[in-house]
C-alpha atoms as one frame of an Amber mdcrd trajectory, in Angstrom:
protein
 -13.947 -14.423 -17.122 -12.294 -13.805 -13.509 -12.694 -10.197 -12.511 -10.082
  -7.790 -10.243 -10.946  -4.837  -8.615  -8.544  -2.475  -7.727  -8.193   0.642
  -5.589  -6.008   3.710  -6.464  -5.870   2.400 -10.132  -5.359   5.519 -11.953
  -2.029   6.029 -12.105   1.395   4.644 -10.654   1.232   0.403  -9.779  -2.307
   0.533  -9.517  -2.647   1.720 -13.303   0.341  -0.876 -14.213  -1.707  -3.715
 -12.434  -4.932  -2.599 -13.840  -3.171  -3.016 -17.279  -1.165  -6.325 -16.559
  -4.214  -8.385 -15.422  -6.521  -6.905 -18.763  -3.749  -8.112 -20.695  -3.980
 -11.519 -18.791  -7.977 -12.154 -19.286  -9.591 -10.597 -16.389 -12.894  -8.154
 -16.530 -10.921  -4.908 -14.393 -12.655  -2.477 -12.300 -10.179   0.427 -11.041
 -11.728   2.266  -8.017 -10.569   6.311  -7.645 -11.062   9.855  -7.129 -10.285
  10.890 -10.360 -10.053   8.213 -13.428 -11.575   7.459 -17.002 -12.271   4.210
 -18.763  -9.265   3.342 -20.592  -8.872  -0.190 -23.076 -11.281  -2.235 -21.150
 -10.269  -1.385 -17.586 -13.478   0.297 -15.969 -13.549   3.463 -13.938 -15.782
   3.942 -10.911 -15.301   6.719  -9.357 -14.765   6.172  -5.218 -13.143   7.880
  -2.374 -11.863   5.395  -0.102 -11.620   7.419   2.730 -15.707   8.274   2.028
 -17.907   4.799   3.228 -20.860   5.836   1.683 -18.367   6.753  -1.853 -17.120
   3.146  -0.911 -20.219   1.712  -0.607 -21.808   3.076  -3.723 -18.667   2.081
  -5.618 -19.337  -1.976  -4.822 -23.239  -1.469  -5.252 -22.569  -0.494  -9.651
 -20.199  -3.038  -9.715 -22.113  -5.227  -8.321 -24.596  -4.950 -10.423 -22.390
  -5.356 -13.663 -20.474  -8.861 -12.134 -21.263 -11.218  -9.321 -18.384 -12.195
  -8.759 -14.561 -10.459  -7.572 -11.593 -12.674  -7.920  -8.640 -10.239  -7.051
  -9.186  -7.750  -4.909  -6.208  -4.983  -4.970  -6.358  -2.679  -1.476  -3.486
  -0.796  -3.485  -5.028   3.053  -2.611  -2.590   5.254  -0.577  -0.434   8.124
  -0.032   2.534   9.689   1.872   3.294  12.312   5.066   6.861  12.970   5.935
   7.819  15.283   9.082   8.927  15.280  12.468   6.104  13.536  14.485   6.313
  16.176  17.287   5.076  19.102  14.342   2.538  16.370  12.671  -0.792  18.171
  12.788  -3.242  15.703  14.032  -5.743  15.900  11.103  -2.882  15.141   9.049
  -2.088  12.057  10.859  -5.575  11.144  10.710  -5.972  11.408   6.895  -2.686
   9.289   6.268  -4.844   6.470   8.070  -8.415   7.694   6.735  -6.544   6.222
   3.031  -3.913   4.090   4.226  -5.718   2.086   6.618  -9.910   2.634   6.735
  -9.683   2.829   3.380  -8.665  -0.377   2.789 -10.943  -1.934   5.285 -14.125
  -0.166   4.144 -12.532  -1.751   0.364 -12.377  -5.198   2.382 -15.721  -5.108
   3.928 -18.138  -4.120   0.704 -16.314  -5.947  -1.617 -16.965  -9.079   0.906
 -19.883 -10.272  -0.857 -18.577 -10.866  -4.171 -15.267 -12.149  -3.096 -16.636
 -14.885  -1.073 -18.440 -15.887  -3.878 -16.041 -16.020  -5.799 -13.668 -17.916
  -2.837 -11.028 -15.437  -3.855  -8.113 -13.441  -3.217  -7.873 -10.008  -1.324
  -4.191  -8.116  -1.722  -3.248  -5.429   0.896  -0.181  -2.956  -0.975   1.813
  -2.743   2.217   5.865  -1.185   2.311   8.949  -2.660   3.572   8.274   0.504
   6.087   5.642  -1.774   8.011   8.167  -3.811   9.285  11.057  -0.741   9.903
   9.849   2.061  10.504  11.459   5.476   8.961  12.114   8.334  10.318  10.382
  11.516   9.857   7.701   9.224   8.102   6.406   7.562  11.269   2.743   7.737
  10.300   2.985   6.411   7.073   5.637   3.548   8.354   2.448   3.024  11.599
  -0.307   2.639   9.331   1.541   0.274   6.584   1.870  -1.660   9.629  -1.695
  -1.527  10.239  -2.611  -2.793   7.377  -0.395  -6.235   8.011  -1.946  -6.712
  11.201  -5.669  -6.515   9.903  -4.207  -8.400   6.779  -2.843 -11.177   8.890
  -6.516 -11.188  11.112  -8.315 -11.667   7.467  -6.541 -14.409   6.848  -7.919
 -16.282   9.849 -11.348 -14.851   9.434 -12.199 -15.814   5.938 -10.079 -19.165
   5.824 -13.458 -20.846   6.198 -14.730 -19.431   2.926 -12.217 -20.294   1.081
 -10.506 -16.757   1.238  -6.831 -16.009   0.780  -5.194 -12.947   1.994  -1.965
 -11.162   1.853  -0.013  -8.415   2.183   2.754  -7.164  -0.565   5.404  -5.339
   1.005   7.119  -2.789  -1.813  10.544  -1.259  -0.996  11.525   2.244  -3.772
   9.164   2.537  -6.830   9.413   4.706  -9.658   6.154   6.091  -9.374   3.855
   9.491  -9.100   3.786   8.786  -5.148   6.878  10.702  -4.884   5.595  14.262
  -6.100   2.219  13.241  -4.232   3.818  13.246  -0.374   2.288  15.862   1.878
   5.976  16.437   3.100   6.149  18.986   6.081   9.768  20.620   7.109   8.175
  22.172  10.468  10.728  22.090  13.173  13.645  21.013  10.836  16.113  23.326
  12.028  15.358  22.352  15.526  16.452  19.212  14.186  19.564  20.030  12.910
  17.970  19.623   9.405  17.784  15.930   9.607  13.792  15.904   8.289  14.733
  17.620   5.187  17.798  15.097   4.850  16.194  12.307   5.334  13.047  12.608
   3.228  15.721  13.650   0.333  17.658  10.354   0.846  14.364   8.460   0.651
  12.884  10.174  -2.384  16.443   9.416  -4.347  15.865   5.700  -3.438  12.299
   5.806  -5.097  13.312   7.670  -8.135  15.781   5.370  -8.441  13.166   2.443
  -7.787  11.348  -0.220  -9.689   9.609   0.373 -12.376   5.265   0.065 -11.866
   5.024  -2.675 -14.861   7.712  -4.963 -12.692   5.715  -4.676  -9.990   2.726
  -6.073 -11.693   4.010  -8.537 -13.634   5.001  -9.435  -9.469   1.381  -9.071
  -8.545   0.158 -10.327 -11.014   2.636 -13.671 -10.621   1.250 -14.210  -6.796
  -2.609 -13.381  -7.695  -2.132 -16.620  -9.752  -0.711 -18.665  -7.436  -3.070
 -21.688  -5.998  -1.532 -20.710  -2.147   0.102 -17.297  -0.943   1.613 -16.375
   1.735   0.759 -13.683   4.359   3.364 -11.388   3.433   5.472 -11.101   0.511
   8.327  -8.702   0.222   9.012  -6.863  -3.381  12.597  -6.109  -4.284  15.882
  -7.980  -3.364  17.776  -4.857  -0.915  13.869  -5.016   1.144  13.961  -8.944
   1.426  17.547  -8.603   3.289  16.135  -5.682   5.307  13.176  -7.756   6.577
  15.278 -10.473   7.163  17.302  -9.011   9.149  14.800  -7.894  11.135  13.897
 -11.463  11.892  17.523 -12.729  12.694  19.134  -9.257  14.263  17.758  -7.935
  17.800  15.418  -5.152  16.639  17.612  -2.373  18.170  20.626  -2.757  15.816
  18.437  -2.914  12.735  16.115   0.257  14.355  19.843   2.141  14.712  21.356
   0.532  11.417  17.408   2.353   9.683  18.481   5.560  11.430  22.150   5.894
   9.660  20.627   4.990   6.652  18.110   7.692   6.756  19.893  10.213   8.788
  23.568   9.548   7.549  25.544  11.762   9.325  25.313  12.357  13.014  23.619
  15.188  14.036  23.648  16.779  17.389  19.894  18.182  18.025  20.774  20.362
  21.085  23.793  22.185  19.539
């Protein structure tokens, strides 16, 4: 029986994909704060932002499989705000998750993927390739985690390793309500941070569903070669096109009017 461990598997895509790939066959293992065994899918409770939590997680699973054939970095969260009122400690804990905490998943769960010669999947955003505004740390560390996904590649080609990174646009999901949104300095800026996190949040309400985006992971987990980076939904496949064939200045200005529709003069 092939095994998948998953981060941030309690609710949203990480509980859909926890679901889809029981359904398919595979021994589950959902890694988070605050979880509960649920129809074969098995909770261990970890903070990834918390090595030694982390660390601990790997060592009971370890000890109940040798073996990890998908491995989901799928645990995250959301700031929003103007960068210039972003409180440093905030910034710090949107990478603490975002980032570390996929790399301290990555590096204990090493053992038992390379047994296994499988697969490790980074949840990335369409935002790692344009960034938002007035959600600049969470657009800087999604594009983090393609860099170190594209340097894992490399690395573990030799032992029989595949890596990549799935790049959702606007899901339906809990991560919504979750954001730690901030509105500091919003009048200064002519109430454009309020505006645009309201224009984004429509988009994900309005988003795919968690079960189609498993049924997508779940589709590329089973392929016998992935690429680096996939892109999830068709309006975030043209966006990141375009970013390949337009010079990155028209599609950084066309990202603005989408997000900030109507001008808005700052210093009036």
């Amino acid at each position: 029986m092939k095994t998948l461990v998953i981060t941030g598997g309690s609710n949203g895509i990480g509980r859909a994909a926890a679901k889809k790939f029981r359904s398919e066959g595979y021994r589950v293992f959902e890694l988070s704060r605050r979880g509960k065994d649920e129809n074969g899918i098995v909770h261990v409770t970890a903070d990834v932002s918390d090595e030694q939590s982390v660390k601990n997680a790997f060592e009971q699973i370890s000890r109940q499989t040798d073996r990890i054939d998908v491995l989901i970095c799928n645990a995250g969260f959301g700031i929003s705000g103007a960068a210039e009122f972003t409180e440093l400690d905030n910034a710090k804990k949107q990478f603490d998750v975002n980032f570390f905490g996929a790399f301290l998943t990555v590096k204990y769960a090493l053992p038992l993927v390379k047994k296994a010669k499988g697969k490790i999947i980074f949840s990335s955003s369409a935002a790692a390739v344009f960034s938002i505004p007035f959600q600049g740390f969470y657009s800087a560390s999604k594009a983090a985690v393609n860099s170190l996904s594209n340097a894992l590649r490399n690395e573990l080609k030799a032992f029989g390793v595949s890596v990549c990174a799935l790049q959702f646009g606007d899901a339906a999901t809990g991560f919504t309500a979750a954001r730690e949104g901030s509105f500091a300095g919003n009048e200064q800026y002519g109430g454009a941070v309020k505006k645009s996190v309201a224009v984004m949040e429509k988009d994900e309400q309005n988003g795919m569903s968690p079960e189609r985006i498993a049924k997508i992971t779940f589709k590329i987990a089973s392929k016998k070669r992935i690429r680096n980076i996939y892109t999830v939904g068709a309006k975030y496949k043209l966006f990141c096109l375009a970013e390949r064939l337009l010079p990155s200045s028209l599609v950084n200005f066309a990202v603005g009017k989408l997000y900030i529709p109507k001008q808005i003069s700052f210093l009036e």
